[in-house]
Short mmCIF file of C-alpha atoms and ligand atoms in Angstrom, two decimals:
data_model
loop_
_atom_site.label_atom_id
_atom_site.label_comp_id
_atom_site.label_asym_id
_atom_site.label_seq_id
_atom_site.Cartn_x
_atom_site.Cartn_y
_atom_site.Cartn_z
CA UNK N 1 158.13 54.63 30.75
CA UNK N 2 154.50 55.61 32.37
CA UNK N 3 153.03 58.74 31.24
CA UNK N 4 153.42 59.90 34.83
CA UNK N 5 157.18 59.23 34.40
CA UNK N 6 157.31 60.74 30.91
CA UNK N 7 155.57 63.97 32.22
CA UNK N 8 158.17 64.03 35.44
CA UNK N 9 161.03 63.36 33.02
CA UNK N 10 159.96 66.49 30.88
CA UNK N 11 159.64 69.06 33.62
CA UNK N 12 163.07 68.04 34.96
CA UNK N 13 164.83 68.43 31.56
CA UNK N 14 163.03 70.74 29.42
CA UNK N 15 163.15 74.90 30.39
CA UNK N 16 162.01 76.82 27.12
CA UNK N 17 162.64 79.96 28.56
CA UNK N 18 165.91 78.80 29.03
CA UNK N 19 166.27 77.58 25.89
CA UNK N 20 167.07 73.98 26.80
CA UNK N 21 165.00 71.40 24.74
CA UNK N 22 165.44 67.63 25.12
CA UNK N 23 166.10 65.93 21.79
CA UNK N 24 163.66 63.18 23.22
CA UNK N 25 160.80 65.08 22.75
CA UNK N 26 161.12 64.20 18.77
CA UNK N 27 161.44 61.15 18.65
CA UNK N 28 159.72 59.43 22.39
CA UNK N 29 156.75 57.37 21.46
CA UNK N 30 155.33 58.41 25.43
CA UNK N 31 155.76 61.44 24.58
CA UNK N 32 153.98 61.18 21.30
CA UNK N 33 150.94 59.73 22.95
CA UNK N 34 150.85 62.44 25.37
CA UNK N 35 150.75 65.33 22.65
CA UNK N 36 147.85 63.51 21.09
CA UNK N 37 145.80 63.18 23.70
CA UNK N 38 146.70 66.78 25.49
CA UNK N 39 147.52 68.62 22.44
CA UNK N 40 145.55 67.48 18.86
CA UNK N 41 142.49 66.19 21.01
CA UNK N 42 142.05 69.31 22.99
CA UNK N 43 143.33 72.69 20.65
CA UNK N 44 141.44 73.76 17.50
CA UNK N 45 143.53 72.11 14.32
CA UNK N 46 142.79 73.21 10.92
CA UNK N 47 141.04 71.05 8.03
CA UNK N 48 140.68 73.20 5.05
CA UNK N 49 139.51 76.08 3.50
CA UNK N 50 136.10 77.05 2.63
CA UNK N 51 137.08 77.53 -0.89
CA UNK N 52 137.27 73.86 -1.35
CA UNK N 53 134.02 73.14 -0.99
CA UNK N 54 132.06 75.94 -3.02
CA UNK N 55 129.68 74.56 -3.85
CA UNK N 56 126.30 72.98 -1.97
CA UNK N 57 126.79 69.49 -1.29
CA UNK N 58 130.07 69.60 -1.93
CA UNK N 59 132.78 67.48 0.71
CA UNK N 60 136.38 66.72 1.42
CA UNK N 61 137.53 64.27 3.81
CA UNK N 62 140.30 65.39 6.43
CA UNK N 63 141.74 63.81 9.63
CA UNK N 64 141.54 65.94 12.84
CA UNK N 65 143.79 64.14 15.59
CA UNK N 66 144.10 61.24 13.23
CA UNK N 67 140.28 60.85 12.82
CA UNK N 68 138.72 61.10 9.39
CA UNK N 69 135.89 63.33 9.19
CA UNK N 70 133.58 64.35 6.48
CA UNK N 71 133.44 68.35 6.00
CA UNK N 72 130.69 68.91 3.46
CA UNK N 73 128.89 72.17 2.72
CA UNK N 74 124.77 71.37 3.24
CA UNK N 75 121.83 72.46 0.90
CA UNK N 76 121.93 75.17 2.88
CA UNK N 77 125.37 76.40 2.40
CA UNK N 78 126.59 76.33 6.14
CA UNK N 79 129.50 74.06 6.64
CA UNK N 80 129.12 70.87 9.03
CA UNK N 81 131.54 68.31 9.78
CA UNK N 82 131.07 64.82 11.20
CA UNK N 83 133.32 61.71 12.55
CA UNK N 84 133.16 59.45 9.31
CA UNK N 85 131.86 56.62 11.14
CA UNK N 86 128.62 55.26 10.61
CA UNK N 87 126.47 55.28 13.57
CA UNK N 88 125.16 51.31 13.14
CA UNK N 89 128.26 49.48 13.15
CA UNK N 90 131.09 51.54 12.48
CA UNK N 91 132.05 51.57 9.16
CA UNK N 92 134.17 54.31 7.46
CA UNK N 93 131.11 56.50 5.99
CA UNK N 94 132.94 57.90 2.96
CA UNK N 95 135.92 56.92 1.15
CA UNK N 96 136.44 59.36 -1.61
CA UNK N 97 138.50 62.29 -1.04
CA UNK N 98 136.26 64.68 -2.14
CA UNK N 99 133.35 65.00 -4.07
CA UNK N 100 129.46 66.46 -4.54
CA UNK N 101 127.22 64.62 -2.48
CA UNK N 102 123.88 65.10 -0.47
CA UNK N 103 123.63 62.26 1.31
CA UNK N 104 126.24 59.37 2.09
CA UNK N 105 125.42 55.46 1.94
CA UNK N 106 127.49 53.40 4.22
CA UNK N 107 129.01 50.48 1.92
CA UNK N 108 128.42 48.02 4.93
CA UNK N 109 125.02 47.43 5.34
CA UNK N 110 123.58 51.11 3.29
CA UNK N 111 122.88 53.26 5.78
CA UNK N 112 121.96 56.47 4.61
CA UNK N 113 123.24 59.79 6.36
CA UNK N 114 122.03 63.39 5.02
CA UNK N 115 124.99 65.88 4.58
CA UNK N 116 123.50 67.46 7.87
CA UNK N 117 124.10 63.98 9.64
CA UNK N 118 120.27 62.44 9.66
CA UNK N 119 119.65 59.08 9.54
CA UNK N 120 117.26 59.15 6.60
CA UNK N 121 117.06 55.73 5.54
CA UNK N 122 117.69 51.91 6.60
CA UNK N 123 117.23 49.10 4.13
CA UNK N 124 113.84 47.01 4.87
CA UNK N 125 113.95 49.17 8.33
CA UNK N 126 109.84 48.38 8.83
CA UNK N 127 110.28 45.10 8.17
CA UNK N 128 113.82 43.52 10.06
CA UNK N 129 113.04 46.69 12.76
CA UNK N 130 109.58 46.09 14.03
CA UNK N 131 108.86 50.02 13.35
CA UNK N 132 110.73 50.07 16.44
CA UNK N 133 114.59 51.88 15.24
CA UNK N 134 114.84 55.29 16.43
CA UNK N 135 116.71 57.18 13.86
CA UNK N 136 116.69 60.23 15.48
CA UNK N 137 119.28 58.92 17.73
CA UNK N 138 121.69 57.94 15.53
CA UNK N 139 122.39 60.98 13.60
CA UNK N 140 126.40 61.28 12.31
CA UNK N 141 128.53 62.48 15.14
CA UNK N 142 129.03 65.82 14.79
CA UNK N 143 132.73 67.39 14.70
CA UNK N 144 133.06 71.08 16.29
CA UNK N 145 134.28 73.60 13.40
CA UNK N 146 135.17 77.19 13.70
CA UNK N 147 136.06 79.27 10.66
CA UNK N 148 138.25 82.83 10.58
CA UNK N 149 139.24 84.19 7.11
CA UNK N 150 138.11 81.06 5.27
CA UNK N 151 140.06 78.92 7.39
CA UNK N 152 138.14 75.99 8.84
CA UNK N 153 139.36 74.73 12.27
CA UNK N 154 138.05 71.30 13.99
CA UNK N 155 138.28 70.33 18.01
CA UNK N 156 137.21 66.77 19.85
CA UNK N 157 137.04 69.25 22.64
CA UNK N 158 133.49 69.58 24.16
CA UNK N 159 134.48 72.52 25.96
CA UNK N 160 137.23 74.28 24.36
CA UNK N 161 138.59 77.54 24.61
CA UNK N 162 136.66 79.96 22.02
CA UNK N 163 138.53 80.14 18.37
CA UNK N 164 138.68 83.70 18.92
CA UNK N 165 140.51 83.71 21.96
CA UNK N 166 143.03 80.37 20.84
CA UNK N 167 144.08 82.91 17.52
CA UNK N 168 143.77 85.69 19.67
CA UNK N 169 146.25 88.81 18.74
CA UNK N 170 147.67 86.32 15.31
CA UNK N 171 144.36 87.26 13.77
CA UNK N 172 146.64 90.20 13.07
CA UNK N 173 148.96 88.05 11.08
CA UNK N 174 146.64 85.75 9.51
CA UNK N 175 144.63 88.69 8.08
CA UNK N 176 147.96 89.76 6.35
CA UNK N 177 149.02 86.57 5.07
CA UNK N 178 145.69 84.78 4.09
CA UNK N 179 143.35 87.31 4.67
CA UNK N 180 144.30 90.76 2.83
CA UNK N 181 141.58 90.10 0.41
CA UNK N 182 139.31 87.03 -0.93
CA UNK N 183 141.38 84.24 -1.40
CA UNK N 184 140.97 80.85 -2.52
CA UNK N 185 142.90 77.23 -2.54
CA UNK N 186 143.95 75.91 -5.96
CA UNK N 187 143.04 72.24 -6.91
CA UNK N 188 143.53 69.96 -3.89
CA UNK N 189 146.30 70.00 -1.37
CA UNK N 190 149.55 68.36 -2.03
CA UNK N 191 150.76 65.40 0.27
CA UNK N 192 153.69 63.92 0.94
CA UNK N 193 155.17 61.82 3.78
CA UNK N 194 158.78 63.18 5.71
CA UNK N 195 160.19 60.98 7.78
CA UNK N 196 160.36 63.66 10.89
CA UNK N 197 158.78 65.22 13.88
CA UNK N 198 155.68 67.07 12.95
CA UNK N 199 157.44 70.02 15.31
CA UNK N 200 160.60 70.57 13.35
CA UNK N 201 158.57 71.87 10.47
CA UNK N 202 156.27 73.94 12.82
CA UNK N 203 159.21 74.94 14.96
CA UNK N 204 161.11 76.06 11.71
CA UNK N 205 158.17 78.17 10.53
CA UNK N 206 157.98 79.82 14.14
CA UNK N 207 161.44 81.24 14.39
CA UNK N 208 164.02 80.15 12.00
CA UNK N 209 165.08 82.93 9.57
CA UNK N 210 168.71 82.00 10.53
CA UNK N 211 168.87 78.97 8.77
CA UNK N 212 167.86 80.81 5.84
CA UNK N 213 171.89 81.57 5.12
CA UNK N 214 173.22 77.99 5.26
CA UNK N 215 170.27 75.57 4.38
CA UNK N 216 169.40 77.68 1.18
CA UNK N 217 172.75 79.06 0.86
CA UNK N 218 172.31 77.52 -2.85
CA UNK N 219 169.97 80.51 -3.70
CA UNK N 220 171.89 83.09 -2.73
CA UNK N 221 174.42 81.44 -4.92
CA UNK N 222 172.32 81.26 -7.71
CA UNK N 223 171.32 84.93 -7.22
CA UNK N 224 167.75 84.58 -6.50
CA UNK N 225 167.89 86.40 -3.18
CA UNK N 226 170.57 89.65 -3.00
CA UNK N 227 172.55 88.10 -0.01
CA UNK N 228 173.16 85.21 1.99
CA UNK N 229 171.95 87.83 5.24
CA UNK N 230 168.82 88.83 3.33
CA UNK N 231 166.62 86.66 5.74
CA UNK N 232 167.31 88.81 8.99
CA UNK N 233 166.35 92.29 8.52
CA UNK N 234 162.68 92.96 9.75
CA UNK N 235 161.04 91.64 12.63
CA UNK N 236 160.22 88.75 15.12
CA UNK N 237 156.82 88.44 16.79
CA UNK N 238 154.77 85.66 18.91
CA UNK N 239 151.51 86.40 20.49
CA UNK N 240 149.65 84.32 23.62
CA UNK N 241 149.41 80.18 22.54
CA UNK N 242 152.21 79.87 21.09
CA UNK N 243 151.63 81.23 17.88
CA UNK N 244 154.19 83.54 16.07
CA UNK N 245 156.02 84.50 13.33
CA UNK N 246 158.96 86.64 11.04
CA UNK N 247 158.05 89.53 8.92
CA UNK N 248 160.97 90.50 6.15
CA UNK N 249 161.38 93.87 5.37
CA UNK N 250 162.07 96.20 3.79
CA UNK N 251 160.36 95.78 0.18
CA UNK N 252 160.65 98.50 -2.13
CA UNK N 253 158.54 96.49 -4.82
CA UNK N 254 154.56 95.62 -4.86
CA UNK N 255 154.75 92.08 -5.71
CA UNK N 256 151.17 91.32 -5.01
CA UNK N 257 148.29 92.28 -8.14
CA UNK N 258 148.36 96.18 -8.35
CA UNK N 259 144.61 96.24 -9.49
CA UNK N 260 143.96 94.75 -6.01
CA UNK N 261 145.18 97.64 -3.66
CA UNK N 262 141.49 98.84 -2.83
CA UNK N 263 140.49 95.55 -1.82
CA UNK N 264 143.44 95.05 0.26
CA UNK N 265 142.51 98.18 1.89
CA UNK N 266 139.23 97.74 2.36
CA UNK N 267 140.06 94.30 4.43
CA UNK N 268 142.98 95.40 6.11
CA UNK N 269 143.31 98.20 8.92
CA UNK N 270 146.07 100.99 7.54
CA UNK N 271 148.52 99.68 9.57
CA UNK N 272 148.35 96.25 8.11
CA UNK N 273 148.21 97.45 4.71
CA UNK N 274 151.45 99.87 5.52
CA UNK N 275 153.05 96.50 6.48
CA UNK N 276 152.11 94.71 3.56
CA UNK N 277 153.46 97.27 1.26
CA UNK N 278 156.48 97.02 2.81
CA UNK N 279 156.89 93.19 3.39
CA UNK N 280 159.65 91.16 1.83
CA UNK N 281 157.61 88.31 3.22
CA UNK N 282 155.57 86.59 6.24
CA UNK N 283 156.41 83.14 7.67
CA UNK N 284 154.55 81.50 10.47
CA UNK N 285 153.12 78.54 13.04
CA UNK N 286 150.07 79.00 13.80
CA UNK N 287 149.97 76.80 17.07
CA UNK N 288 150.19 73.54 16.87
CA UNK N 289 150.86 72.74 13.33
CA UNK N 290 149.38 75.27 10.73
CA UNK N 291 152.66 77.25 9.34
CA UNK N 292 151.70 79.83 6.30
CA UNK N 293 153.76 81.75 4.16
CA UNK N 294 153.93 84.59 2.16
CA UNK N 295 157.03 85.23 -0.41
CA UNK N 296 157.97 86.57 -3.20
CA UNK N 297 160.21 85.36 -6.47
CA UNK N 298 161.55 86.65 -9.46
CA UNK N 299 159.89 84.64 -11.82
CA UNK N 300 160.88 85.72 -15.67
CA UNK N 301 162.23 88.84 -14.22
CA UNK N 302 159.27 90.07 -12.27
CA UNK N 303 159.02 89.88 -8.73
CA UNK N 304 155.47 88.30 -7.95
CA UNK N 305 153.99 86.81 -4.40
CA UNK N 306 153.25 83.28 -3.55
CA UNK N 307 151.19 82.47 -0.59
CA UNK N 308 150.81 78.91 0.88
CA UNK N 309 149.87 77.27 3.85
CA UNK N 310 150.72 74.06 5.12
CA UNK N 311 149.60 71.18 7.71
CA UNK N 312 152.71 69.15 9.56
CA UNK N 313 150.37 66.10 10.43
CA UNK N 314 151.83 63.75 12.92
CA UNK N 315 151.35 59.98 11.60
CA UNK N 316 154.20 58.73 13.97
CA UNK N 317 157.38 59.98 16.66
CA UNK N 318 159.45 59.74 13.29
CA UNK N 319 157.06 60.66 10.42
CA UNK N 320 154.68 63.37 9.31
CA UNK N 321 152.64 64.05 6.28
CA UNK N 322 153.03 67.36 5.26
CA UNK N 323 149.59 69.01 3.41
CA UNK N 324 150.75 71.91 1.20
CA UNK N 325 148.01 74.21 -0.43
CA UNK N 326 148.92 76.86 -2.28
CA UNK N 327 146.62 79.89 -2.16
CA UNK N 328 145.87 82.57 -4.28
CA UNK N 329 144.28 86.06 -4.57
CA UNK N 330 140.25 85.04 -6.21
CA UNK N 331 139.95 88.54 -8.58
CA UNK N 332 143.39 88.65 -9.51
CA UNK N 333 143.93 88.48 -13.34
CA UNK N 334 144.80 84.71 -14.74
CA UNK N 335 148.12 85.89 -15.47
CA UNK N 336 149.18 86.85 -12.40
CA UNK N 337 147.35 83.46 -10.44
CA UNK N 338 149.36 81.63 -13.31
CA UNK N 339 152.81 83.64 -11.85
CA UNK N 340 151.88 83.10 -8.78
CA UNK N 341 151.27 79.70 -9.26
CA UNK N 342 154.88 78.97 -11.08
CA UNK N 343 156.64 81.14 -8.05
CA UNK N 344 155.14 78.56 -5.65
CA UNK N 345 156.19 75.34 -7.06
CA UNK N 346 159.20 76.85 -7.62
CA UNK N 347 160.11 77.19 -4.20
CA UNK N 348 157.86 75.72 -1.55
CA UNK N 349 155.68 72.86 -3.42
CA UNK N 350 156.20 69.77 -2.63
CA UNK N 351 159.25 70.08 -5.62
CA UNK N 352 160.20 73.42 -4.49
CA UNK N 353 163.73 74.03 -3.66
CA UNK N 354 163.84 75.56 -0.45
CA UNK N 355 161.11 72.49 0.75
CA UNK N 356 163.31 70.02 -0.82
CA UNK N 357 166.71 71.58 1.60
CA UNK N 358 164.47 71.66 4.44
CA UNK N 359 162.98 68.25 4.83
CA UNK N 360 166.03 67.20 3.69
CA UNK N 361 167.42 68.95 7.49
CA UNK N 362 164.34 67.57 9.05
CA UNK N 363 164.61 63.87 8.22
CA UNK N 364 168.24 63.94 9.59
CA UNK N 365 167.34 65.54 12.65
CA UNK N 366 164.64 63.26 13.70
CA UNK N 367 167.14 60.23 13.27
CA UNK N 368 169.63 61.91 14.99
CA UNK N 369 167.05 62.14 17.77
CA UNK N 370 165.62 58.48 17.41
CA UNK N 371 166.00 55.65 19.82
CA UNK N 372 167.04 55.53 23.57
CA UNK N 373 170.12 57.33 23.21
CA UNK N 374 169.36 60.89 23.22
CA UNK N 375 166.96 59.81 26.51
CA UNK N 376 169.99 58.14 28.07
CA UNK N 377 172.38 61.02 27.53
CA UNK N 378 169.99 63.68 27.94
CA UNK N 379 170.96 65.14 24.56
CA UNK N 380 169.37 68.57 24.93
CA UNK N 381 169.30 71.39 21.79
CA UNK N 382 170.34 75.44 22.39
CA UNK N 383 167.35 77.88 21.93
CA UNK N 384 169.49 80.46 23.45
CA UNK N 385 169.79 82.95 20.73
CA UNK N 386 168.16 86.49 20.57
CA UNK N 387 167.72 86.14 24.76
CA UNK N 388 170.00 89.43 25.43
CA UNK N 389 167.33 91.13 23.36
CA UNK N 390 164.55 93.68 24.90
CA UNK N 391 161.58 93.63 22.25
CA UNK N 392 160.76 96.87 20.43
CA UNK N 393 158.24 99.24 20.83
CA UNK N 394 157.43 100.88 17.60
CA UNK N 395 155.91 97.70 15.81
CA UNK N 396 152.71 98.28 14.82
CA UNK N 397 151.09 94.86 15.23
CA UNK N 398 150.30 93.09 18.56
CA UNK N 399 152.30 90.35 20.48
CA UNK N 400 155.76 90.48 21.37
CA UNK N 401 157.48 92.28 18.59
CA UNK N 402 162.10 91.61 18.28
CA UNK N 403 163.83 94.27 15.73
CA UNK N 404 165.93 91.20 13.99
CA UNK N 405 164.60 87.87 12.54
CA UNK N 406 167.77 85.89 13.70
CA UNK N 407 166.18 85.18 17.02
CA UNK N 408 164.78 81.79 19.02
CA UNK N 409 162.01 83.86 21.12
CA UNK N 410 159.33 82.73 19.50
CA UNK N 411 160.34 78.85 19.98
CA UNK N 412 160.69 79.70 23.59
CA UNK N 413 156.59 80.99 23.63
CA UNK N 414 155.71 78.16 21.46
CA UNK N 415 157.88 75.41 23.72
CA UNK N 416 156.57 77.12 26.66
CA UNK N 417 153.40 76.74 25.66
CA UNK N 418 153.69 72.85 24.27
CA UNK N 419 154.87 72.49 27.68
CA UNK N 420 151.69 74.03 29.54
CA UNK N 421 149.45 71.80 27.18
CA UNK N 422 151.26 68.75 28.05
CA UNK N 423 151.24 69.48 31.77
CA UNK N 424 147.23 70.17 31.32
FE1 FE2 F 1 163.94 76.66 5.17
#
């Protein structure tokens, strides 16, 4: 199939805001070509968190659209990030993860980059060059970064839309659920390989509470959670790009370090910190493939908050490699990080239980939507549910705001939007 015929194809079977999705779309190698070129090489994607590299001279390597790139904080503590390619004849740059470095030596012929990209030195350069090489034009290429609440997002795009406007009214969000006060990553992220469309774990972060009931039915059971129905009471929102998310409520317990109310006020508007007092917790997609979460589990009794956020990377139609880092409030007491820390892996580490139901859904999914098949029959899925419903009024965040979790609206915005990208 031509990517003209692919694109065709799509428009005549897919209708988010009818709730009709082709089962192609997870599994069609066209179409998998098309979202990398139109989608991961034009939006903003994320690559980290400032709080990984603290320190001057400090890098991580990340891919953005499958390319590696060095992210390294400079002498002068601003963050820069470059294609790890050396400029002479190609080689991967750097091949450590991460590290303290200010300068990187290519391992092909040692070509010497500064951590601001210069060309600073070229083995017997006067001699083999004449005098003649002109470093200046061979500086690393440099990656476009953008950075909200710690977060550090990457685009190829030359042009792209502002990072303010592509977040746009889920700053409101993000502030709550990775932004209510000075956070910071621990260790590196976690990484592990699922053998599933990169949007099935976006697409579940974006809308589906409902699965909550069946898929983790096993913690109800178990009594973790009070009911099987505990996951649909509070709201549904999605804002403009296809962002959005599900806010549990109500809470009648601060799970979150008492001594750090003031600083959640003083980073939060009231409203926000109303909500977070009152939050059971916060799942989300940040469009395309950034989902974060915010929940809370009785660990030894206690109730105490985990937050983590997580990267579905697409490495194929059929497989994605899933970053997990969990996050934690910096000037909370080691007790509580340690708490925290046990809640998360827990539940949504890599060895987490509800992770280990979900990908388990995932992987059978994306098989069940491999091959020509589900082309040939036009196998479409139902994203019907919640559409009788008029949104509510008396939220106090922005976006479109639905009084019940157990809705599909926000995979209709963020399908309608895939759909716009792909058209683009
Ligand atoms: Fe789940």
């Amino acid at each position: 199939m031509t990517r003209e015929e692919a694109l065709r194809y799509l428009n005549e079977t897919m209708v988010p805001e009818e709730g009709v999705i082709p089962a192609y779309i997870l599994s069609d190698p066209t179409i998998y070509k098309l979202e990398h070129e139109k989608i991961f090489m034009k939006t903003w994607v994320l690559l980290g968190h400032e709080s990984e590299i603290p320190n001057k001279n400090d890098y991580m390597l990340r891919d953005l659209a499958g390319y590696s790139v060095i992210i390294s904080r400079g002498q002068d503590e601003e963050i820069r990030a470059f294609y790890n390619m050396c400029t002479h004849r190609g080689m991967k740059l750097c091949r450590a993860d991460h590290g303290n470095k200010a300068n990187f030596t290519c391992p092909y012929h040692g070509f010497n980059f500064k951590n601001t990209g210069e060309l600073i030195g070229v083995p017997l350069q006067n001699d083999i060059y004449g005098g003649k090489l002109d470093t200046s034009k061979m500086s690393l290429n440099k990656v476009t970064l953008g950075t909200y609440r710690g977060l550090i997002f990457g685009t190829w795009n030359d042009n792209p839309q502002p990072l303010d406007d592509f977040l746009s009214d889920f700053k409101w969000y993000l502030d709550i659920g990775l932004g209510r006060t000075e956070m910071e990553v621990v260790g590196p992220p976690q990484k592990f390989i699922v053998h599933s469309n990169w949007k099935i774990g976006s697409d579940n972060f974006v809308s589906d509470s409902y699965h909550t009931m069946v898929t983790h039915g096993s913690i109800a059971q178990l009594g973790m959670v009070p009911s099987a129905t505990y996951s649909k009471k509070g709201y549904q929102v999605h804002t403009d790009n296809g962002h959005g998310c599900l806010i549990g409520m109500p809470n009648p317990d601060f799970p979150f370090p008492e001594e750090l109310k003031d600083e959640y006020k003083a980073h939060l508007t009231p409203e926000q910190y109303d909500l977070i007092s009152n939050m059971k917790n916060l799942i989300g997609t940040l469009f395309p493939n950034l989902s974060i979460l915010v929940s809370h589990t009785k660990v030894k009794g206690q109730l105490v908050s985990n937050t983590t956020m997580r990267l579905w990377k697409p490495v194929g139609p059929d497989k994605m490699e899933v970053m997990t880092w969990f996050m934690v409030e910096k000037n909370a007491s080691e007790d509580w990080k340690y708490r925290s820390r046990e809640a998360y892996i827990l539940t949504f580490s890599p060895s987490g239980i509800f992770e280990q139901d979900d990908t388990e859904v995932f992987t059978d999914i994306t098989a069940a939507a491999s091959g020509v098949m589900p082309f040939a029959k036009q196998l479409t899925y139902n994203y019907t549910m919640g559409m009788h419903r008029e949104p509510v009024t008396d939220f106090p965040g922005p976006g479109v705001a639905y009084g019940d979790k157990f809705s599909e609206a926000n995979s209709r915005n963020y399908y309608r939007y895939w759909l716009n990208l792909m058209n683009s």
